[in-house]
mmCIF file of C-alpha atoms in Angstrom:
data_model
loop_
_atom_site.group_PDB
_atom_site.id
_atom_site.type_symbol
_atom_site.label_atom_id
_atom_site.label_comp_id
_atom_site.label_asym_id
_atom_site.label_seq_id
_atom_site.Cartn_x
_atom_site.Cartn_y
_atom_site.Cartn_z
ATOM 1 C CA MET A 1 49.277 7.275 13.476
ATOM 2 C CA ILE A 2 47.824 10.597 12.091
ATOM 3 C CA SER A 3 44.072 10.971 12.266
ATOM 4 C CA MET A 4 42.322 12.995 9.638
ATOM 5 C CA ILE A 5 40.019 15.707 10.847
ATOM 6 C CA MET A 6 37.094 16.405 8.558
ATOM 7 C CA MET A 7 35.287 19.494 9.232
ATOM 8 C CA PRO A 8 31.672 19.965 7.805
ATOM 9 C CA ARG A 9 30.971 22.761 5.392
ATOM 10 C CA ARG A 10 28.714 24.370 8.244
ATOM 11 C CA ALA A 11 31.628 24.172 10.526
ATOM 12 C CA VAL A 12 33.881 26.012 8.198
ATOM 13 C CA ARG A 13 31.272 28.486 7.601
ATOM 14 C CA ARG A 14 30.936 29.189 11.232
ATOM 15 C CA LEU A 15 34.729 29.232 11.498
ATOM 16 C CA LEU A 16 35.004 32.014 8.609
ATOM 17 C CA LEU A 17 31.994 34.080 10.234
ATOM 18 C CA SER A 18 34.174 34.194 13.797
ATOM 19 C CA ILE A 19 37.250 35.195 11.610
ATOM 20 C CA GLY A 20 34.975 37.882 9.929
ATOM 21 C CA ALA A 21 33.708 39.195 13.202
ATOM 22 C CA THR A 22 37.402 39.569 14.478
ATOM 23 C CA LEU A 23 38.350 41.282 11.292
ATOM 24 C CA ALA A 24 35.326 43.711 11.506
ATOM 25 C CA SER A 25 36.288 44.757 14.903
ATOM 26 C CA ALA A 26 39.885 45.625 13.585
ATOM 27 C CA TRP A 27 38.109 47.642 10.586
ATOM 28 C CA ALA A 28 36.470 49.709 13.139
ATOM 29 C CA VAL A 29 39.700 51.418 13.757
ATOM 30 C CA PRO A 30 39.359 54.624 11.256
ATOM 31 C CA VAL A 31 42.912 54.048 10.076
ATOM 32 C CA SER A 32 42.299 50.625 8.483
ATOM 33 C CA ALA A 33 38.606 51.294 7.831
ATOM 34 C CA GLY A 34 37.628 50.008 4.446
ATOM 35 C CA PRO A 35 35.970 47.062 2.566
ATOM 36 C CA LEU A 36 37.957 43.801 2.399
ATOM 37 C CA THR A 37 38.479 42.781 -1.134
ATOM 38 C CA TYR A 38 37.897 39.270 -2.581
ATOM 39 C CA GLU A 39 41.951 38.610 -2.644
ATOM 40 C CA GLN A 40 42.229 39.882 0.946
ATOM 41 C CA ALA A 41 39.699 37.667 2.186
ATOM 42 C CA VAL A 42 40.938 34.642 0.699
ATOM 43 C CA ARG A 43 44.496 35.160 1.671
ATOM 44 C CA LEU A 44 43.568 36.124 5.524
ATOM 45 C CA ALA A 45 41.457 33.091 5.679
ATOM 46 C CA ALA A 46 44.403 31.144 4.165
ATOM 47 C CA ALA A 47 46.851 32.555 6.737
ATOM 48 C CA ASN A 48 44.562 32.484 9.864
ATOM 49 C CA ALA A 49 42.084 29.407 9.873
ATOM 50 C CA PRO A 50 42.638 27.557 12.877
ATOM 51 C CA SER A 51 41.822 24.256 10.833
ATOM 52 C CA LEU A 52 44.649 24.974 8.464
ATOM 53 C CA LYS A 53 46.877 25.484 11.549
ATOM 54 C CA ALA A 54 45.976 22.053 12.994
ATOM 55 C CA ARG A 55 46.564 20.357 9.852
ATOM 56 C CA ALA A 56 49.926 22.092 9.534
ATOM 57 C CA ALA A 57 50.699 20.819 13.124
ATOM 58 C CA ALA A 58 49.681 17.202 12.137
ATOM 59 C CA THR A 59 51.889 17.313 9.315
ATOM 60 C CA ALA A 60 54.898 18.356 11.350
ATOM 61 C CA GLY A 61 54.048 15.768 13.960
ATOM 62 C CA ALA A 62 54.170 13.101 11.372
ATOM 63 C CA ARG A 63 57.550 14.364 9.893
ATOM 64 C CA SER A 64 58.934 14.187 13.574
ATOM 65 C CA SER A 65 57.755 10.812 14.179
ATOM 66 C CA ALA A 66 59.149 9.537 10.886
ATOM 67 C CA VAL A 67 62.673 10.635 12.054
ATOM 68 C CA ALA A 68 62.684 7.979 14.733
ATOM 69 C CA ALA A 69 60.684 5.329 12.792
ATOM 70 C CA ASP A 70 63.659 3.446 11.191
ATOM 71 C CA ARG A 71 66.200 3.984 13.925
ATOM 72 C CA LEU A 72 67.424 1.627 16.494
ATOM 73 C CA PRO A 73 65.822 2.243 20.090
ATOM 74 C CA ASP A 74 68.118 4.015 22.613
ATOM 75 C CA PRO A 75 70.590 1.969 24.552
ATOM 76 C CA THR A 76 69.664 1.436 28.351
ATOM 77 C CA LEU A 77 71.425 1.703 31.349
ATOM 78 C CA ASP A 78 71.315 -1.617 33.533
ATOM 79 C CA LEU A 79 72.130 -1.322 37.155
ATOM 80 C CA GLY A 80 71.786 -4.284 39.626
ATOM 81 C CA LEU A 81 72.653 -5.384 43.207
ATOM 82 C CA GLN A 82 72.868 -8.804 44.353
ATOM 83 C CA ASN A 83 73.240 -10.336 47.831
ATOM 84 C CA PHE A 84 72.847 -6.909 49.619
ATOM 85 C CA PRO A 85 72.206 -7.777 53.319
ATOM 86 C CA VAL A 86 68.869 -6.478 54.808
ATOM 87 C CA SER A 87 68.929 -8.483 58.037
ATOM 88 C CA GLY A 88 71.279 -9.547 60.523
ATOM 89 C CA PRO A 89 74.451 -7.968 61.761
ATOM 90 C CA ASN A 90 75.627 -7.025 58.479
ATOM 91 C CA ALA A 91 72.348 -5.365 57.414
ATOM 92 C CA GLY A 92 72.779 -2.129 55.190
ATOM 93 C CA SER A 93 76.491 -2.738 54.842
ATOM 94 C CA PHE A 94 78.510 -2.808 51.420
ATOM 95 C CA THR A 95 81.503 -3.702 53.135
ATOM 96 C CA ARG A 96 80.914 -6.265 55.863
ATOM 97 C CA ASP A 97 80.514 -9.421 53.812
ATOM 98 C CA ASP A 98 82.143 -10.600 50.625
ATOM 99 C CA PHE A 99 78.721 -11.536 49.026
ATOM 100 C CA THR A 100 77.461 -8.264 47.922
ATOM 101 C CA MET A 101 77.728 -7.777 44.219
ATOM 102 C CA ALA A 102 76.751 -4.646 42.129
ATOM 103 C CA THR A 103 76.482 -4.623 38.492
ATOM 104 C CA ILE A 104 76.531 -1.895 35.922
ATOM 105 C CA GLY A 105 76.180 -2.063 31.990
ATOM 106 C CA PHE A 106 74.298 -0.935 28.948
ATOM 107 C CA SER A 107 72.049 -2.964 26.714
ATOM 108 C CA GLN A 108 70.888 -2.419 23.366
ATOM 109 C CA THR A 109 67.948 -4.166 21.574
ATOM 110 C CA PHE A 110 67.926 -4.794 17.768
ATOM 111 C CA PRO A 111 64.504 -5.009 16.366
ATOM 112 C CA ASN A 112 63.882 -6.853 13.220
ATOM 113 C CA LEU A 113 65.164 -4.982 10.097
ATOM 114 C CA ALA A 114 61.966 -5.716 8.175
ATOM 115 C CA LYS A 115 59.975 -4.095 10.739
ATOM 116 C CA ARG A 116 62.231 -1.189 11.072
ATOM 117 C CA HIS A 117 61.656 -0.632 7.287
ATOM 118 C CA ALA A 118 57.912 -1.305 7.648
ATOM 119 C CA ARG A 119 57.687 1.320 10.304
ATOM 120 C CA ALA A 120 59.619 3.900 8.097
ATOM 121 C CA ALA A 121 57.381 3.110 5.251
ATOM 122 C CA ARG A 122 54.224 3.670 7.267
ATOM 123 C CA ALA A 123 55.599 6.985 8.491
ATOM 124 C CA ALA A 124 56.321 8.127 5.223
ATOM 125 C CA ALA A 125 52.703 7.315 4.345
ATOM 126 C CA ASP A 126 51.322 9.220 7.228
ATOM 127 C CA ILE A 127 53.578 12.213 6.047
ATOM 128 C CA GLY A 128 51.869 11.924 2.805
ATOM 129 C CA ILE A 129 48.401 11.701 4.188
ATOM 130 C CA ALA A 130 48.977 14.565 6.428
ATOM 131 C CA GLU A 131 50.133 16.731 3.483
ATOM 132 C CA ALA A 132 47.162 15.895 1.312
ATOM 133 C CA GLY A 133 44.831 16.476 4.176
ATOM 134 C CA GLU A 134 46.635 19.853 4.660
ATOM 135 C CA LEU A 135 45.963 20.680 0.751
ATOM 136 C CA VAL A 136 42.572 19.691 0.978
ATOM 137 C CA GLU A 137 41.592 21.655 3.855
ATOM 138 C CA GLY A 138 43.513 24.650 2.491
ATOM 139 C CA ARG A 139 41.496 24.505 -0.694
ATOM 140 C CA ASN A 140 38.040 24.011 1.352
ATOM 141 C CA VAL A 141 38.851 27.145 3.164
ATOM 142 C CA ARG A 142 39.630 29.038 0.108
ATOM 143 C CA LEU A 143 36.478 27.861 -1.448
ATOM 144 C CA GLU A 144 34.143 28.674 1.470
ATOM 145 C CA THR A 145 35.854 31.989 1.909
ATOM 146 C CA ALA A 146 35.036 32.653 -2.004
ATOM 147 C CA LEU A 147 31.442 31.793 -1.348
ATOM 148 C CA ALA A 148 30.768 33.633 1.693
ATOM 149 C CA TRP A 149 32.334 36.603 -0.095
ATOM 150 C CA VAL A 150 30.286 36.469 -2.995
ATOM 151 C CA ASP A 151 27.201 35.912 -0.863
ATOM 152 C CA LEU A 152 28.101 39.161 1.088
ATOM 153 C CA TYR A 153 28.693 41.099 -2.087
ATOM 154 C CA TYR A 154 25.530 40.370 -3.687
ATOM 155 C CA GLY A 155 23.529 40.434 -0.402
ATOM 156 C CA GLU A 156 24.932 44.234 0.030
ATOM 157 C CA ARG A 157 23.955 44.874 -3.531
ATOM 158 C CA ARG A 158 20.631 43.705 -2.898
ATOM 159 C CA LEU A 159 20.322 45.867 -0.047
ATOM 160 C CA ARG A 160 21.088 48.981 -1.794
ATOM 161 C CA GLN A 161 18.623 48.022 -4.373
ATOM 162 C CA LEU A 162 15.824 47.597 -1.714
ATOM 163 C CA ASP A 163 16.807 51.138 -0.273
ATOM 164 C CA LEU A 164 16.627 52.709 -3.629
ATOM 165 C CA LEU A 165 13.090 50.995 -4.199
ATOM 166 C CA ASP A 166 12.176 52.356 -0.679
ATOM 167 C CA ALA A 167 13.169 55.631 -1.615
ATOM 168 C CA SER A 168 11.088 55.690 -4.737
ATOM 169 C CA LEU A 169 8.170 55.046 -3.111
ATOM 170 C CA ASP A 170 7.967 58.715 -1.791
ATOM 171 C CA ASP A 171 7.266 59.656 -5.412
ATOM 172 C CA LEU A 172 4.780 57.059 -5.832
ATOM 173 C CA GLN A 173 2.973 58.348 -2.831
ATOM 174 C CA LYS A 174 2.871 61.852 -4.192
ATOM 175 C CA THR A 175 1.541 60.574 -7.316
ATOM 176 C CA VAL A 176 -1.189 58.627 -5.589
ATOM 177 C CA THR A 177 -2.032 61.577 -3.542
ATOM 178 C CA ALA A 178 -2.400 63.863 -6.454
ATOM 179 C CA ARG A 179 -4.615 61.460 -8.259
ATOM 180 C CA LEU A 180 -6.835 61.101 -5.304
ATOM 181 C CA ALA A 181 -7.181 64.688 -5.127
ATOM 182 C CA SER A 182 -8.018 64.663 -8.768
ATOM 183 C CA GLY A 183 -10.563 62.054 -8.558
ATOM 184 C CA SER A 184 -8.646 59.867 -10.804
ATOM 185 C CA ALA A 185 -7.582 57.022 -8.348
ATOM 186 C CA ARG A 186 -9.741 54.780 -6.036
ATOM 187 C CA PRO A 187 -9.485 55.469 -2.245
ATOM 188 C CA SER A 188 -8.186 51.770 -1.938
ATOM 189 C CA GLN A 189 -5.181 52.745 -3.990
ATOM 190 C CA ALA A 190 -3.993 55.146 -1.238
ATOM 191 C CA LEU A 191 -2.713 52.194 0.676
ATOM 192 C CA GLU A 192 -0.582 50.685 -2.019
ATOM 193 C CA PRO A 193 2.587 52.534 -1.142
ATOM 194 C CA ASP A 194 2.352 51.626 2.408
ATOM 195 C CA GLN A 195 1.723 48.111 1.486
ATOM 196 C CA LEU A 196 4.800 48.170 -0.956
ATOM 197 C CA ARG A 197 6.886 49.780 1.708
ATOM 198 C CA ALA A 198 6.150 47.135 4.424
ATOM 199 C CA ALA A 199 6.732 44.418 1.840
ATOM 200 C CA ILE A 200 10.144 46.089 0.967
ATOM 201 C CA ALA A 201 10.934 46.256 4.855
ATOM 202 C CA ASP A 202 10.364 42.706 5.206
ATOM 203 C CA ARG A 203 12.375 41.701 2.447
ATOM 204 C CA ARG A 204 15.218 44.265 3.527
ATOM 205 C CA ALA A 205 15.200 42.690 7.094
ATOM 206 C CA GLU A 206 15.529 39.063 5.743
ATOM 207 C CA MET A 207 18.258 40.400 3.509
ATOM 208 C CA ALA A 208 20.090 42.174 6.440
ATOM 209 C CA ALA A 209 20.036 39.172 8.401
ATOM 210 C CA VAL A 210 21.456 37.049 5.561
ATOM 211 C CA VAL A 211 24.289 39.677 5.277
#
């Protein structure tokens, strides 16, 4: 009997984050440093996801069980000893009387043929279920990896845009300062660049946490 292991999407995300952390530590080596492309991310996830390895092991187990499903049970060795003396003057001896008898033989059971065929059919169905589960899990892993990669890609782009916006506030600060000096701006407007910079910093912190 093969049990289907269903992983929620959050669990898959956590799994992929764990894989990503492992890969990130590997990228820290200067020789292999560099961004992970979409194709590389999907390929690595499909090759290393523990959930996929578990599915593959379940499929292999189903195939192994199916091999013996329609076979006859193994023969058994039967050994017996009758009338062996355990008391009296002949106790413990095989040769002092003529009543001790030893038997040896083999026995073979023959289960109902219909039951054997039913077991074989069930085993084949279990293989099909396990293979289907492996395919579904593979698609789920690739999909979640793709979504994570896209989220990361656009999250990093937003971070870069926020950095550019923050840098542009230096020019705004100079403009406000000049206007204040000339009297063309109100004193309250001097705080606007700092307020914008604080808002950008908050947004950047949120986006960095997401990334």
